[in-house]
Coordinates of C-alpha atoms in Angstrom, one line a residue:
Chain A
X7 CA 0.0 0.0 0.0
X8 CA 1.3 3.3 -1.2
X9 CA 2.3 5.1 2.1
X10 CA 0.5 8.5 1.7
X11 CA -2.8 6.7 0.2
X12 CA -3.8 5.7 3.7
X13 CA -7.1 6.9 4.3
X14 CA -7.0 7.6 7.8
X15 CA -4.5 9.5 7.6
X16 CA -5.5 13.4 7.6
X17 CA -4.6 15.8 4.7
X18 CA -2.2 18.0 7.0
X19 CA 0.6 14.9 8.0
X20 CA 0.0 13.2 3.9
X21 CA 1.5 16.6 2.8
X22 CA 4.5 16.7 5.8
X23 CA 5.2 12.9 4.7
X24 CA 5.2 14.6 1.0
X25 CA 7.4 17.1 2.1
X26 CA 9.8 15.0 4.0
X27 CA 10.0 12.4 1.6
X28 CA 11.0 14.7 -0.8
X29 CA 13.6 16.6 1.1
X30 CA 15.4 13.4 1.6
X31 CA 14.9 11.9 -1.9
X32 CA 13.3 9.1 -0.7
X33 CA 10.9 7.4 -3.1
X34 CA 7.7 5.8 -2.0
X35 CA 8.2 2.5 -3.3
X36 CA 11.5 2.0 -1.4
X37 CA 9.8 2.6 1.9
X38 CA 6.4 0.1 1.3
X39 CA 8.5 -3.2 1.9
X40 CA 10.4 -1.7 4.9
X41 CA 9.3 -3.7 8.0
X42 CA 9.6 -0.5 10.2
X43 CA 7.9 1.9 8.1
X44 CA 5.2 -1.1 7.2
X45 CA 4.1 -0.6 11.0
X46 CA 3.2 3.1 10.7
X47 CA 1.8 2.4 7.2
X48 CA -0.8 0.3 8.4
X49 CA -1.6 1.9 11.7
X50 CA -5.3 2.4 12.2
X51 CA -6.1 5.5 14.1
X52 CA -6.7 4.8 18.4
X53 CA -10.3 4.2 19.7
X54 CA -10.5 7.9 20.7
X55 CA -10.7 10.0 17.5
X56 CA -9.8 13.2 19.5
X57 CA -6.8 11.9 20.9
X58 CA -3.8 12.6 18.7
X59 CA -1.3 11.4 21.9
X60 CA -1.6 8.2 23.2
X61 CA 0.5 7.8 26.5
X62 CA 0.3 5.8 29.6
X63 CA -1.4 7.9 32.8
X64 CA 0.7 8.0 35.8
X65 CA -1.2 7.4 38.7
X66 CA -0.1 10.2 41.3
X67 CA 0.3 9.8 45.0
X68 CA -2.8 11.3 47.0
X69 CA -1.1 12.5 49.9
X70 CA 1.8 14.4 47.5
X71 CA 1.3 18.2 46.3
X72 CA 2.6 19.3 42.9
X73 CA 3.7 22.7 43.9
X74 CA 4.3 25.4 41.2
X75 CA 5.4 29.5 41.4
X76 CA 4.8 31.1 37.8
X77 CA 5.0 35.1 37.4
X78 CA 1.7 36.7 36.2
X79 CA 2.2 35.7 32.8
X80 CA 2.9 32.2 33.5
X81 CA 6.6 31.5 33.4
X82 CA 7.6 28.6 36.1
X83 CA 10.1 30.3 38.1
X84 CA 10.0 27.1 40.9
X85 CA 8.6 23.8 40.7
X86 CA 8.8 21.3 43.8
X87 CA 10.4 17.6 43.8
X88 CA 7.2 16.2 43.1
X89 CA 6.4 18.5 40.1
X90 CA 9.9 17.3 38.5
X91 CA 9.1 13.7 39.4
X92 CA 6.0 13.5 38.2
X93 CA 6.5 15.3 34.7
X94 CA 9.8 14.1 34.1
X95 CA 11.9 17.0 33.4
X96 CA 14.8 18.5 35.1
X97 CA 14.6 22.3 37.2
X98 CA 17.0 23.4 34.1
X99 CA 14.7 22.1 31.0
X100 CA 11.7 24.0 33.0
X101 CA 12.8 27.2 34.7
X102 CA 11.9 30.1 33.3
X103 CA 9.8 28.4 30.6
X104 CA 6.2 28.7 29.9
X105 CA 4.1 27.0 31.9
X106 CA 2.1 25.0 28.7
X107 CA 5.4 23.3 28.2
X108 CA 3.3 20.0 30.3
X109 CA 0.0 21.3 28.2
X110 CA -1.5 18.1 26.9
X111 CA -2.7 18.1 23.6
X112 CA -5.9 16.1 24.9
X113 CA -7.2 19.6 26.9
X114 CA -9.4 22.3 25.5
X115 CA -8.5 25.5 25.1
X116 CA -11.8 27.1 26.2
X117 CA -10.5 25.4 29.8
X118 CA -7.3 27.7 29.7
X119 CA -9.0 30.9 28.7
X120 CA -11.4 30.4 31.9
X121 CA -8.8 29.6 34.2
X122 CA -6.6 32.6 33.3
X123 CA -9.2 34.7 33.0
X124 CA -9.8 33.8 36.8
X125 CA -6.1 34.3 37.8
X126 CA -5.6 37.7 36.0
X127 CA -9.2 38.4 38.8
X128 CA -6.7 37.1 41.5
X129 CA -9.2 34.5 41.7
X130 CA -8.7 30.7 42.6
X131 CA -10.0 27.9 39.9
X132 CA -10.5 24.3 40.6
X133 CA -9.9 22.9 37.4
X134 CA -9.3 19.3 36.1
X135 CA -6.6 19.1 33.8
X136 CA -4.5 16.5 31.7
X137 CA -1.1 17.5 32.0
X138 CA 1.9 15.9 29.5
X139 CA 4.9 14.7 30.6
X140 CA 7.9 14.6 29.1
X141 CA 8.1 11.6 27.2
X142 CA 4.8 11.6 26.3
X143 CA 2.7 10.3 29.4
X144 CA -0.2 11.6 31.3
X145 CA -1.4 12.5 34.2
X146 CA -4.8 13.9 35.7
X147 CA -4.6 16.6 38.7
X148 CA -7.1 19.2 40.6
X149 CA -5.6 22.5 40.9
X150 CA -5.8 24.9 43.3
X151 CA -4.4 28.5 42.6
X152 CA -3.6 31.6 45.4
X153 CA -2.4 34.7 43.9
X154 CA 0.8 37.3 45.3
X155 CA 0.9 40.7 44.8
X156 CA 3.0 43.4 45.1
X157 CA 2.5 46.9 47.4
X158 CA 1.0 48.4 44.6
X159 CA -1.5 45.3 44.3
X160 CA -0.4 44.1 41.3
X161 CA 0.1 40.3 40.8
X162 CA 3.5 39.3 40.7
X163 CA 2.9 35.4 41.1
X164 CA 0.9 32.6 41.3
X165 CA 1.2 29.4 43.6
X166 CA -0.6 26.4 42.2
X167 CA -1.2 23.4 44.3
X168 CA -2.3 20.0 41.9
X169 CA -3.5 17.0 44.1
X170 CA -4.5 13.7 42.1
X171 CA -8.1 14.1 40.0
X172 CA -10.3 10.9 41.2
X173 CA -10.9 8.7 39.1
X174 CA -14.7 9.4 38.6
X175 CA -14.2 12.6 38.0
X176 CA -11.9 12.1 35.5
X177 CA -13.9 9.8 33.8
X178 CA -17.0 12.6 33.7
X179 CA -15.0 15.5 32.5
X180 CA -13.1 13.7 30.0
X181 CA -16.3 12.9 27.6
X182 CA -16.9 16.9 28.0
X183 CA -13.1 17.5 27.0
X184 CA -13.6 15.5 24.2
X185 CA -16.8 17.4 23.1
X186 CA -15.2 20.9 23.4
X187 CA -11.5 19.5 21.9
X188 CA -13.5 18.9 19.1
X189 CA -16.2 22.0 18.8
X190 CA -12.8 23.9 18.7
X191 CA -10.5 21.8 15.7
X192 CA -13.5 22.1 13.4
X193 CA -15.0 25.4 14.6
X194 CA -13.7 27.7 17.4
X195 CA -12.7 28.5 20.7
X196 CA -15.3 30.5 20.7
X197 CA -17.7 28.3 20.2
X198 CA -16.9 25.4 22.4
X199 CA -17.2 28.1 25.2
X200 CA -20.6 29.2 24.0
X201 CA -21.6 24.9 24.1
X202 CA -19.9 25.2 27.1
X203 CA -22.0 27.7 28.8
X204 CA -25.0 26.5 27.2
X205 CA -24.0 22.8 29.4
X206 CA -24.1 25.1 32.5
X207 CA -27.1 26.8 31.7
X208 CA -28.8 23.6 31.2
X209 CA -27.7 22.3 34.6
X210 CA -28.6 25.5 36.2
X211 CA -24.8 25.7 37.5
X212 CA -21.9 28.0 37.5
X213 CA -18.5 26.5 36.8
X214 CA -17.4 25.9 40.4
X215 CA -20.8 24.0 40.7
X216 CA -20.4 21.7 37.9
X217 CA -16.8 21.0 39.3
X218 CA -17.9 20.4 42.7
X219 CA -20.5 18.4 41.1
X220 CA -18.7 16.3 39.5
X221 CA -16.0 15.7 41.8
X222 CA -18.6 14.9 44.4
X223 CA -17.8 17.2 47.4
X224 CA -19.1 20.6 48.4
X225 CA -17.1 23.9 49.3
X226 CA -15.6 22.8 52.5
X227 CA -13.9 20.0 51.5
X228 CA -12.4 21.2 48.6
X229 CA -10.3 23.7 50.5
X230 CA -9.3 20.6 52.8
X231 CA -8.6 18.8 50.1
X232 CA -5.4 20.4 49.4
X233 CA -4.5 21.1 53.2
X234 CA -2.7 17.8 54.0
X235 CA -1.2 17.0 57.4
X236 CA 1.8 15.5 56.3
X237 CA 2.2 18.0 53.4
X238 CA 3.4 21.4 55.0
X239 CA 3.9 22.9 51.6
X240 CA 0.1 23.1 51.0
X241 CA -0.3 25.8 53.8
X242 CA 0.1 28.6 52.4
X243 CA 2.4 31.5 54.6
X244 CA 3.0 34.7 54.7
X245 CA 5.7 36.0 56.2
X246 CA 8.3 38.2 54.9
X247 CA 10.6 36.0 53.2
X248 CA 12.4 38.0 50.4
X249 CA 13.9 40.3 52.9
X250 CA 15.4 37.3 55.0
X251 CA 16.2 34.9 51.9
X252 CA 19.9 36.8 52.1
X253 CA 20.0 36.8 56.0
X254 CA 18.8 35.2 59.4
Chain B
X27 CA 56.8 28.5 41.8
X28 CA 55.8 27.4 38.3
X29 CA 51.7 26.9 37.8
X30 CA 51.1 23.5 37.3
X31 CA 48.1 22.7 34.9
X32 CA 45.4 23.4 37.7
X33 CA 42.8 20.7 37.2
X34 CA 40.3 20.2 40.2
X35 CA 40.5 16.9 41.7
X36 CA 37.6 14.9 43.1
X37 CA 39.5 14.4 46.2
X38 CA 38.1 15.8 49.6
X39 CA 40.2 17.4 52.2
X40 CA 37.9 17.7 55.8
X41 CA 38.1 20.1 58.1
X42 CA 37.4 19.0 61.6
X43 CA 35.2 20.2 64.2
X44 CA 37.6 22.1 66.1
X45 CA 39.4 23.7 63.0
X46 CA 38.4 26.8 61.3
X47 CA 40.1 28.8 58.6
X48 CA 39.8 33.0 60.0
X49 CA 40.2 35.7 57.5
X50 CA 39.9 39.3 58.4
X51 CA 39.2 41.8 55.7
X52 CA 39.3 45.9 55.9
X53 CA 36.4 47.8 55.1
X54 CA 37.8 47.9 51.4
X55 CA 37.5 44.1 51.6
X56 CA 40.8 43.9 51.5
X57 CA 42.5 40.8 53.2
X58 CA 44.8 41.7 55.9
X59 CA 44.9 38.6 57.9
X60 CA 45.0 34.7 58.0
X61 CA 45.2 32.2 60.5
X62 CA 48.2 29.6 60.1
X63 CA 45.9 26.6 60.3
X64 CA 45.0 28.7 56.7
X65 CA 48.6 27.6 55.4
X66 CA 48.5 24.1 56.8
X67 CA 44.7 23.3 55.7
X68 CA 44.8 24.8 51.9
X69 CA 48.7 24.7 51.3
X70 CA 48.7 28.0 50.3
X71 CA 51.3 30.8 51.3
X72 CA 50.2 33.5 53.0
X73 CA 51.8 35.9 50.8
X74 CA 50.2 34.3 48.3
X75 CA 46.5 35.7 49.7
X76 CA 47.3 38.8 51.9
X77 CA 46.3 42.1 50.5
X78 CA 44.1 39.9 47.8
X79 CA 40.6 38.1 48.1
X80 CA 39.7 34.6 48.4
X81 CA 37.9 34.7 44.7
X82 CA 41.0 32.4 43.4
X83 CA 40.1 29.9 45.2
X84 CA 36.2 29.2 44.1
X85 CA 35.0 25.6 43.5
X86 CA 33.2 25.7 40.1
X87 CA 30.6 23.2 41.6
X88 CA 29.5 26.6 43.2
X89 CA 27.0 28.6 41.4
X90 CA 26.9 32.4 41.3
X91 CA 24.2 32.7 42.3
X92 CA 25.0 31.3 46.0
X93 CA 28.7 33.6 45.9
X94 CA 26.7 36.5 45.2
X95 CA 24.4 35.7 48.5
X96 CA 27.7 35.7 49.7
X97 CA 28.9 38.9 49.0
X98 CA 25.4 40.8 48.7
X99 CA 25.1 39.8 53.0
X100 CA 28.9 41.0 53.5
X101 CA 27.4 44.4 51.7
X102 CA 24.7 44.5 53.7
X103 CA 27.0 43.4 56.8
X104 CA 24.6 41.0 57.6
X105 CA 25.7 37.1 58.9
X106 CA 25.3 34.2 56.6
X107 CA 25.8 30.8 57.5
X108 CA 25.8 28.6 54.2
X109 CA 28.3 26.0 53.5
X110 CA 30.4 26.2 50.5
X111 CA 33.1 24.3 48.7
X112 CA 36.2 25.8 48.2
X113 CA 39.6 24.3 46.1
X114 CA 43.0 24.3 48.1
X115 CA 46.1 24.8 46.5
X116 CA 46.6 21.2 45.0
X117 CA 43.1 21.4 43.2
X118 CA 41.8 19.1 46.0
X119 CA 38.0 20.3 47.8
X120 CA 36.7 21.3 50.9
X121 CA 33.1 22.2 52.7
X122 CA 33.1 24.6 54.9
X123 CA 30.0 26.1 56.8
X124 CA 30.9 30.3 56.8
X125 CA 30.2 32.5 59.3
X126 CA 31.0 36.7 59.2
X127 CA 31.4 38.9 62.1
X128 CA 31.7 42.6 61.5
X129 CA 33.2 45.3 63.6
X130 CA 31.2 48.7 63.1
X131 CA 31.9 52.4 64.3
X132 CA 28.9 54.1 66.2
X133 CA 27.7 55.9 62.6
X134 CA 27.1 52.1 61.6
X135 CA 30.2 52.0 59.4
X136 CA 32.1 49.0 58.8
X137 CA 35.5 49.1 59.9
X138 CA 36.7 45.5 59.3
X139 CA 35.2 41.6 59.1
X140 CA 36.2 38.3 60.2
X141 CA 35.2 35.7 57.6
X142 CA 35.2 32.0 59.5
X143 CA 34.9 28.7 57.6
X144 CA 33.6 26.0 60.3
X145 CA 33.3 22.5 60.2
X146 CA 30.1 21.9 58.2
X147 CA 27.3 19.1 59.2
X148 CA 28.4 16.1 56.6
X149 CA 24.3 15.3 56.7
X150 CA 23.3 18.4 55.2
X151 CA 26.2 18.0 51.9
X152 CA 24.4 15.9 50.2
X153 CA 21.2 17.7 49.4
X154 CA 22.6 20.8 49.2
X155 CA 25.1 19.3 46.3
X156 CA 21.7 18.3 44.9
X157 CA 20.3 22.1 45.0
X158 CA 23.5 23.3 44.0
X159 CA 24.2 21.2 40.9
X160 CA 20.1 21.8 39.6
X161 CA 21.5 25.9 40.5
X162 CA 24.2 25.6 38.6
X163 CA 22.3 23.9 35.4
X164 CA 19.4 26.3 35.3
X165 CA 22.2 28.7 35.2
X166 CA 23.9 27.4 32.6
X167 CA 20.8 26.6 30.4
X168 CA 18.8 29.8 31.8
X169 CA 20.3 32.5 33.3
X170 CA 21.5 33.7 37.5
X171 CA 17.9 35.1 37.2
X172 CA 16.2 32.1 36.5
X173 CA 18.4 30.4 39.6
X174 CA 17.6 33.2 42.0
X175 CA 13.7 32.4 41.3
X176 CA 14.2 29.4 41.5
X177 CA 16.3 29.1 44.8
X178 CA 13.8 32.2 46.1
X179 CA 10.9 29.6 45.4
X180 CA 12.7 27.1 47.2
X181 CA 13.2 28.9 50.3
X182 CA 10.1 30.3 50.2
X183 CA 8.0 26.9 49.9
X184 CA 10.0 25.9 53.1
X185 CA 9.6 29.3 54.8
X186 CA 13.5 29.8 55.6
X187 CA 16.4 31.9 54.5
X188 CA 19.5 29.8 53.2
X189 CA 20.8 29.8 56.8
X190 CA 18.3 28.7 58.0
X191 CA 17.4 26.2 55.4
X192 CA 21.4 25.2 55.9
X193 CA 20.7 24.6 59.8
X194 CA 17.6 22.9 59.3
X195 CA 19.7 20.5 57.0
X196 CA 22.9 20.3 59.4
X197 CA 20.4 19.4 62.7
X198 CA 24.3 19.0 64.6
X199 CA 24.5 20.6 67.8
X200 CA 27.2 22.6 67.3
X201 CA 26.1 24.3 64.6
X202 CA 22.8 25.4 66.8
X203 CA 25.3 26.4 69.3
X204 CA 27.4 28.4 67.1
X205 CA 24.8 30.5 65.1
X206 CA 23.0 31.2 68.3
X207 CA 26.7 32.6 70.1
X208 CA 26.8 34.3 66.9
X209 CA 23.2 35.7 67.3
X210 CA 24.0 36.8 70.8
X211 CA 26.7 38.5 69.5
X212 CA 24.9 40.3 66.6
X213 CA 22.3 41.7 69.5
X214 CA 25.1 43.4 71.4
X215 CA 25.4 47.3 70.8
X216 CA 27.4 48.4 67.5
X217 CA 31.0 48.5 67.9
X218 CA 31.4 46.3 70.2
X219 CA 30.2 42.9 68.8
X220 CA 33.5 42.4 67.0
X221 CA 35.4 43.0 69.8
X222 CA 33.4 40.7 72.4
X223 CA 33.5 37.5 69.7
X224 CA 37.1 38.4 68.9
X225 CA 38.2 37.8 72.5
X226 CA 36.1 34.7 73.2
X227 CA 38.0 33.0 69.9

């Protein structure tokens, strides 16, 4: 079978496999009776139709934080151990980086524009999000967001706290990712927030509803949720540490 | 003396509990003074360091980002107790835990500073090779800023400055005992700080 003739294979990667093919002079014939390129050849697409990324989930540790300090635009200026275990990368590969570096390609956008819109408010977000690692895996987390500002009340930072998503909840929000993912590759962000807020209206919920919802639990335990006993990094302090980070 | 090829070694020299290297500096930061043990601990002269700095004998393990801590507290004549590496003369290493004590006039002006380098808690090396080395990369592949958020992060997660954050690693007693004589010290009017720790060397 003539590699670029597969039919599930969409218009955008025929034309790269064109293109490559051609920068490397490679006909099309010398590739069909390869046993390596046979494999990808003859690759059906995965189950999911949305899912261009097919990794393994990592199941995270309930009683562990993923701890994270961006600046208002979202550039990770300290991740904790946890963080760098769990997504795989070292404190040099993500320092200073955007934060959508461990964006998976699974996650609508609509769910980004909310959440900043939130933390540009100062506001927290619980959010469920599919976050990549860095050779390709997966993992599911609930976030949790506090906001620093300066004297002139600007924001300067933003601290978010990720515990582990249950399972059910995952399980809900992931059909509605799905739906949205794919309201936005064919039409627009725009419009998978507009579906979006017409699911809520149907409800008769607000966002931080439908999450709670979901997820089971009501306003009180959420904010437990990510105060831990044995995790002293999910309580969050205040005192004045950038005047003694050079002294006692 | 001809300079051999200077190539660091990864051989450790220690210093004990009751050893400390003591370097006085003038207000210029100008280094008028060593202690002997100086000579018989890093093999170097001390001709070869009077009226000079220490900076010659850096560890490149070290990131600048933690020597500029270093000087930016001797600025602000403010204590630090961190521990460091340093090279001796034969390329070989030490750690040290350091330690500053500064004599000021009554208008708050520095006249002079002992630098000390103490035996450092062997427990609290290994992490903080850890945080130094993941310093030292985001410097290399970022920039100092991107280490100083970083290590600012860091510290601020845990709530502690470095020396504190070095204490909290070290947990020996005679660290705890030090930087509190030290603290006792520090409380004592201006001027005559200095003086009192100098006599109870």
């Amino acid at each position: 079978m003539h590699p670029i003739d597969n039919e599930h294979l969409p218009t955008d990667v025929k034309q790269r496999i064109e293109e490559i093919l051609a920068k490397h002079k490679i006909t099309t014939d010398s590739i069909v009776n390869n046993p390596i390129t046979n494999n990808f050849i003859d690759a059906k697409p995965s189950q999911s139709t949305t899912s261009s990324f097919v990794g393994k989930e990592i199941k995270l540790d309930p009683s562990k934080t993923i701890m994270s300090k961006t600046d208002k635009k979202g550039i990770i200026e300290y991740a904790n151990e946890y963080f760098m275990e769990t997504s795989g990368y070292e404190e040099y590969e993500l320092m200073g980086q955007p934060h959508n570096i461990i964006r998976h390609p699974d996650m609508p956008k609509v769910i980004f524009k909310e959440l900043w819109t939130r933390l540009n408010k100062g506001e927290n977000i619980h959010a469920l999000v599919k976050n990549l690692t860095k050779n390709g895996n997966y993992y599911w987390v609930l976030t949790s967001f506090e906001t620093k500002y300066n004297e002139d009340g600007e924001i300067i930072s933003h601290y978010a706290r990720r515990k582990a998503a249950p399972g059910n909840a995952v399980y809900q929000v992931e059909k509605l990712y799905k739906t949205l993912l794919a309201i936005e590759k064919t039409q627009s962000v725009a419009v998978s927030e507009r579906y979006f807020v017409g699911l809520l209206e149907e409800k008769g919920m607000n966002y931080d509803e439908f999450i709670l919802d979901i997820l089971g639990i009501d306003q009180n335990s959420i904010a437990s949720y990510f105060i831990n006993e044995n995790d002293k990094t999910s309580t969050p302090k205040r005192r004045g540490v950038f005047g003694r980070l050079f002294s006692n | 003396m001809e300079d051999l090829n200077f190539i660091p070694s990864d051989r450790e020299v220690r210093l004990e509990p009751n050893q400390s290297l003591i370097f006085k500096f003038s207000n210029e930061y100008k280094l008028e003074y060593v202690n002997d043990f100086f000579t018989d601990f890093t093999g170097y002269e001390i001709h070869d360091v009077i009226g000079e700095g220490v900076e010659g004998m850096k560890h490149s393990d070290i990131p600048k980002l933690i020597s500029s801590m270093l000087y930016e507290s001797v600025e602000n004549k403010k204590n630090i107790n961190i521990i460091l590496k340093n090279t001796t003369k034969d390329g070989r290493f030490y750690w040290f835990l350091t330690d500053f004590q500064y004599e000021i006039d009554e208008e708050n002006k520095l006249l002079s500073f002992k630098y000390y380098r103490r035996f450092p808690s062997k427990s609290a090396i290994p992490t903080l090779e850890k945080l130094y080395k993941k310093l030292l990369d985001i410097e290399n592949h970022a920039s100092i800023e991107v280490a100083e958020k970083y290590l600012y992060g860091f510290l601020e997660e845990k709530n502690m400055s470095f020396s504190e954050y070095t204490a909290f690693l070290s947990k020996g007693e005679d660290f705890k005992s030090m930087v509190q004589k030290v603290e006792t010290s520090q409380n004592l009017p201006a001027g005559k700080a200095g003086k009192k720790s100098w006599f109870r060397k």
